[in-house]
Amino acid sequence: MTAEAARIREADSETIAKAATLLQAGGLVAFPTETVYGLGADAGDDRAVAKIFAAKARPRFNPLIAHFPDAEAAATETLFDVRAERLAAACWPGPLTLVLPRRPGCRISSLCSAGLETQAVRVPDQPIAQDLLRAVARPLAAPSANRSGRISPTTAQAVAEELDDAVDLILDGGPCRVGLESSVLDLTGERPRLLRPGGLPLEHLADVLGELPEAPKAGAPFASPGLLESHYAPDTEMRLDVGEAAPDEGLLAFGPAVPSGAAMTLNLSPSGDLTEAAANLFAYLRRLDAAGLRSIAVMPIPERGLGRAIRDRLRRAAAPRPEDRRLDQPL
Ligand code: TXA
Ligand code: MG
């Protein structure tokens, strides 16, 4: 057994209790959510939160989501308006993160807010995450459990590959059901703004809100540092919306009509189901990336429902890497 594998534990009740004790003592525990695995720390403990940034090599300007067992707990630290209440009632627990004003006296470490006056909050829909949050009895700061700028992990093994010995314990809950990070909605302005398309489709948010959230403005100073263009990046180059693949390429396929000829083909959903495709996306990208191919060719994915978030992640995975760029970085 490798050193990494030694940290993975099946999430039975005894292990969840141990994880809670580690977290209360300022440790880092990776845990499954319905979206992706999170790297958790006590959100009220500055030193523990600082360890998250170090473990991920995450820039300090990129704020963290605080996770709660229910909306009532989230409302003790942040201010809910009518829109937030309506969304919480309709969508939580679930793959939606709300960016809200911090309450005066908010006990969540200001490191989680990265200097902003807002705090992102979320209630995950995953039994292990729920049990852990209730056992710890404090909010958990948890970004995706990958190194900064890389693909989010959807299995415990992928967490081990990403974070090595920076984490005290990895709770194994099997593959994540949704497979894409939560949708991030900013409710601090007059109009709701979708900062990150994710596991809760835009159409659903619009239904609950009675209006279509604004998209972040292209070229505006970024409201959410997670919107950096290159993100979710594999090492292998990517080509999007292709109709054919070369013999030295990997093909990430979608739907029943798959071109032949690629060195390796993984089909996100042979039947063309976007929910299935979302659940497979990151694991398949990891497998293709590990195969040492010249590039990864990706078939077109429709821009609707979960397809929006899938396309967003693929576009970022294909974008030039930060180190390829010069002074066009915002920070
Ligand atoms: O599904 C998820 O959201 C997963 C699981 C573990 O909950 N977490 C996750 O966290 O994806 P992270 O840190 O990898 O992505 C959170 C995103 C980032 O793009 C961050 O910039 C943005 O949310 N964010 C967090 N707090 C914010 C805030 N106060 N204002 C604006 N954006 C914020
Ligand atoms: Mg992330």
XYZ file of C-alpha atoms and ligand atoms in Angstrom:
365
model
C 0.000 0.000 0.000
C 1.359 3.440 -0.909
C 1.589 6.306 1.558
C -1.336 8.009 -0.189
C -3.550 4.941 -0.186
C -2.921 4.574 3.538
C -4.830 7.807 4.151
C -7.984 6.640 2.379
C -10.572 5.176 4.730
C -14.046 3.881 4.088
C -16.434 6.385 5.660
C -18.096 4.235 8.330
C -19.451 5.874 11.474
C -16.289 5.256 13.486
C -14.129 6.874 10.799
C -16.485 9.837 10.497
C -16.176 10.345 14.276
C -12.381 10.218 13.941
C -12.534 12.696 11.051
C -14.611 15.069 13.193
C -12.031 14.910 15.990
C -9.211 15.625 13.527
C -11.111 18.621 12.157
C -11.867 19.987 15.632
C -8.131 19.776 16.353
C -7.318 21.889 13.285
C -6.586 19.052 10.826
C -7.480 18.672 7.154
C -9.946 15.985 6.062
C -11.012 15.322 2.478
C -14.625 14.213 2.201
C -17.103 13.351 -0.544
C -19.942 15.662 -1.525
C -22.497 15.072 -4.266
C -20.483 17.374 -6.566
C -16.759 16.685 -6.036
C -14.518 15.806 -3.078
C -13.807 18.724 -0.750
C -10.698 19.482 1.301
C -12.241 20.337 4.662
C -11.087 22.371 7.641
C -12.850 24.051 10.567
C -14.035 27.274 8.886
C -13.668 29.214 12.134
C -10.031 28.268 12.675
C -7.624 30.652 10.894
C -4.678 28.279 11.109
C -6.657 25.322 9.784
C -8.018 27.422 6.909
C -4.503 28.653 6.127
C -3.435 25.005 5.811
C -5.998 24.523 3.033
C -4.395 27.300 0.978
C -0.951 25.770 1.553
C -2.042 22.205 0.717
C -3.618 23.293 -2.574
C -1.020 25.969 -3.402
C -4.107 28.142 -3.769
C -3.684 31.920 -4.094
C -4.905 33.682 -0.946
C -7.153 35.952 -3.022
C -9.379 33.005 -4.003
C -12.121 32.678 -1.338
C -13.524 29.427 0.086
C -17.042 28.025 0.437
C -18.274 27.292 3.988
C -20.384 24.119 4.230
C -23.301 23.685 6.641
C -25.686 20.847 7.483
C -28.746 23.033 6.755
C -29.874 26.511 5.755
C -30.607 27.553 9.351
C -26.970 27.006 10.280
C -25.808 28.972 7.219
C -28.127 31.834 8.163
C -26.420 32.246 11.536
C -23.257 33.455 9.740
C -24.585 35.143 6.576
C -27.533 37.383 5.693
C -30.317 35.753 3.701
C -32.654 37.941 1.668
C -35.943 36.664 0.190
C -34.192 35.326 -2.913
C -31.695 33.379 -0.793
C -34.478 31.953 1.345
C -36.421 30.859 -1.691
C -33.378 29.235 -3.294
C -32.368 27.529 -0.055
C -35.868 26.090 0.345
C -36.003 24.873 -3.267
C -32.414 23.729 -3.872
C -30.759 22.757 -0.572
C -29.367 20.342 0.200
C -27.916 20.389 -3.308
C -25.246 21.590 -5.727
C -25.797 25.334 -5.258
C -23.467 27.809 -3.521
C -24.795 31.222 -2.513
C -22.516 34.246 -2.123
C -24.067 36.371 0.629
C -23.063 39.271 2.901
C -21.243 38.173 6.060
C -23.262 38.843 9.217
C -21.721 41.299 11.667
C -19.762 39.077 14.078
C -19.578 36.255 11.517
C -17.435 33.506 13.048
C -16.104 32.183 9.767
C -12.425 32.984 9.293
C -11.963 36.074 7.139
C -9.414 34.025 5.173
C -12.425 32.182 3.713
C -13.683 35.503 2.351
C -10.252 36.460 1.003
C -10.732 40.081 2.017
C -14.240 40.389 0.525
C -17.282 41.291 2.622
C -19.111 38.264 1.323
C -19.114 34.602 2.249
C -19.994 31.671 -0.006
C -22.221 29.087 1.713
C -23.489 25.682 0.687
C -25.456 22.721 2.099
C -24.239 19.500 0.452
C -26.592 16.671 -0.460
C -24.425 13.707 0.475
C -24.970 11.486 3.538
C -21.271 11.287 4.515
C -20.838 15.059 4.190
C -24.004 15.575 6.229
C -22.909 13.138 8.959
C -19.491 14.764 9.100
C -20.895 18.317 9.353
C -23.207 17.261 12.175
C -20.419 15.381 13.979
C -18.009 18.341 13.765
C -20.781 20.740 14.769
C -19.095 23.684 13.081
C -19.019 24.902 9.493
C -16.362 23.400 7.246
C -14.396 25.418 4.729
C -13.929 23.140 1.730
C -12.625 23.884 -1.724
C -12.380 21.062 -4.244
C -9.636 18.677 -3.065
C -7.238 19.247 -5.985
C -4.107 21.304 -6.370
C -4.999 24.824 -7.462
C -5.940 25.121 -11.129
C -6.284 21.386 -11.729
C -9.178 19.012 -12.288
C -11.456 18.487 -9.275
C -11.394 14.971 -7.825
C -14.531 12.835 -8.006
C -13.035 9.781 -6.268
C -10.980 9.267 -3.092
C -8.092 7.907 -5.209
C -8.017 11.111 -7.257
C -7.789 13.117 -4.004
C -4.791 11.020 -2.933
C -3.088 11.638 -6.288
C -3.688 15.391 -6.005
C -2.878 16.111 -2.394
C -0.503 13.383 -1.345
C 0.401 13.768 2.318
C -1.016 17.279 2.810
C -4.250 15.778 4.100
C -4.699 13.930 7.402
C -7.505 11.641 6.245
C -9.512 10.975 3.089
C -13.056 9.722 3.644
C -13.989 7.377 0.809
C -17.612 7.635 -0.275
C -17.162 6.245 -3.791
C -17.593 8.296 -6.972
C -19.470 11.612 -6.659
C -23.034 11.523 -7.960
C -23.087 14.866 -9.798
C -19.404 15.047 -10.748
C -19.283 18.820 -11.412
C -18.734 21.545 -8.810
C -21.711 23.468 -7.440
C -23.248 26.393 -9.305
C -22.073 29.617 -7.601
C -24.672 32.389 -7.444
C -23.857 35.865 -6.144
C -26.840 37.438 -4.366
C -25.085 40.538 -3.038
C -26.175 42.765 -5.930
C -29.510 43.916 -7.232
C -29.589 41.160 -9.816
C -28.470 37.597 -9.107
C -25.209 36.792 -10.875
C -24.059 33.308 -11.841
C -20.347 33.284 -11.027
C -19.850 29.643 -11.957
C -22.202 27.362 -13.907
C -22.290 24.027 -12.115
C -24.264 21.059 -10.893
C -27.532 22.957 -10.600
C -28.642 23.974 -14.104
C -29.200 27.642 -14.919
C -32.727 26.847 -16.146
C -33.633 25.546 -12.679
C -32.192 28.631 -10.937
C -34.126 30.911 -13.291
C -37.357 29.030 -12.513
C -36.927 29.473 -8.764
C -35.793 33.116 -9.015
C -38.337 34.148 -11.622
C -35.515 35.859 -13.541
C -32.453 34.812 -15.457
C -29.259 35.394 -13.434
C -26.704 37.695 -15.057
C -23.535 36.182 -16.398
C -20.276 37.702 -15.158
C -19.192 40.405 -17.580
C -16.346 39.448 -19.866
C -13.291 41.574 -19.190
C -14.691 43.051 -15.950
C -12.432 42.856 -12.901
C -13.285 39.383 -11.764
C -15.848 39.062 -9.007
C -14.930 35.448 -8.451
C -11.290 34.449 -8.669
C -12.415 30.957 -9.661
C -13.293 32.515 -13.006
C -9.646 32.636 -14.054
C -9.680 31.434 -17.647
C -7.331 28.487 -17.349
C -8.644 26.219 -14.658
C -9.611 22.571 -14.359
C -6.546 21.999 -16.487
C -5.104 18.638 -17.528
C -1.440 18.570 -18.626
C -2.366 17.359 -22.114
C -3.483 19.875 -24.721
C -7.217 19.904 -25.564
C -9.152 20.389 -28.821
C -12.865 21.104 -28.494
C -15.936 20.466 -30.655
C -14.166 18.046 -32.977
C -15.768 15.695 -35.497
C -12.747 13.409 -35.808
C -9.615 12.430 -33.896
C -6.046 11.620 -35.023
C -4.354 8.257 -34.294
C -2.117 9.845 -31.626
C -5.001 11.558 -29.848
C -7.412 10.581 -27.101
C -11.098 11.098 -27.863
C -13.589 12.260 -25.261
C -16.794 11.224 -26.973
C -20.460 12.029 -26.386
C -23.499 10.325 -27.865
C -23.969 7.316 -30.140
C -22.160 8.512 -33.322
C -18.475 8.242 -32.417
C -15.701 8.673 -35.034
C -13.130 5.880 -35.079
C -9.362 6.212 -35.310
C -8.333 7.707 -31.939
C -5.613 6.037 -29.848
C -8.036 5.813 -26.937
C -11.740 6.672 -26.705
C -13.851 7.277 -23.608
C -17.536 8.049 -24.119
C -19.070 10.427 -21.551
C -22.519 9.089 -22.380
C -23.205 6.763 -25.333
C -26.917 7.590 -25.065
C -26.251 11.363 -25.016
C -27.415 11.885 -21.416
C -25.949 15.086 -19.899
C -26.342 13.944 -16.281
C -24.320 10.816 -17.020
C -21.766 12.884 -18.965
C -21.307 15.305 -16.042
C -20.732 12.437 -13.614
C -18.028 10.951 -15.882
C -16.335 14.152 -17.054
C -13.496 14.662 -14.556
C -12.655 10.965 -14.121
C -12.426 10.512 -17.908
C -10.333 13.669 -18.316
C -7.948 12.322 -15.680
C -7.679 8.950 -17.457
C -7.057 10.525 -20.854
C -4.549 12.943 -19.331
C -2.627 10.053 -17.737
C -2.372 8.183 -21.059
C 0.458 10.412 -22.375
C -1.267 11.262 -25.677
C -0.469 14.204 -27.971
C -3.806 15.834 -27.268
C -7.346 15.189 -26.125
C -10.049 15.760 -28.751
C -13.533 16.441 -27.400
C -16.794 15.969 -29.287
C -19.469 18.714 -29.136
C -21.642 18.852 -26.011
C -25.005 20.681 -26.197
C -25.222 24.057 -24.430
C -28.256 23.317 -22.233
C -28.894 22.007 -18.711
C -25.729 20.468 -17.278
C -24.170 20.849 -20.731
C -23.479 24.514 -19.909
C -21.270 23.601 -16.942
C -19.622 20.750 -18.871
C -18.777 23.133 -21.723
C -17.520 25.751 -19.247
C -15.090 23.248 -17.675
C -13.924 22.000 -21.076
C -13.345 25.538 -22.318
C -11.236 26.301 -19.252
C -9.369 23.012 -19.591
C -8.514 24.011 -23.170
C -7.572 27.632 -22.349
C -3.932 28.729 -22.341
C -2.290 27.984 -18.974
C -1.452 30.928 -16.692
C 2.278 30.306 -17.183
C 1.756 30.605 -20.958
C 0.498 34.129 -20.492
C 2.267 37.354 -19.656
C 0.647 40.436 -18.199
C -2.950 39.702 -19.094
C -3.453 38.011 -15.728
C -5.674 40.082 -13.443
C -3.434 39.290 -10.479
O -19.098 21.782 -5.428
C -18.371 22.592 -4.854
O -18.638 23.793 -4.798
C -17.099 22.038 -4.192
C -17.507 21.138 -3.038
C -16.323 20.622 -2.264
O -18.399 21.821 -2.209
N -16.282 23.108 -3.745
C -15.632 23.914 -4.628
O -14.863 24.893 -4.020
O -15.698 23.776 -5.831
P -13.750 25.704 -4.816
O -13.049 26.505 -3.798
O -12.938 24.774 -5.606
O -14.581 26.650 -5.755
C -15.358 27.677 -5.158
C -15.589 28.768 -6.136
C -14.317 29.449 -6.568
O -14.459 29.768 -7.934
C -14.288 30.718 -5.713
O -13.588 31.770 -6.338
C -15.765 31.017 -5.595
O -16.398 29.759 -5.499
N -16.059 31.769 -4.353
C -15.938 31.341 -3.089
N -16.249 32.322 -2.211
C -16.602 33.385 -2.960
C -17.012 34.720 -2.644
N -17.134 35.140 -1.386
N -17.274 35.558 -3.670
C -17.147 35.141 -4.953
N -16.762 33.892 -5.321
C -16.487 33.038 -4.334
Mg -11.903 24.163 -7.161
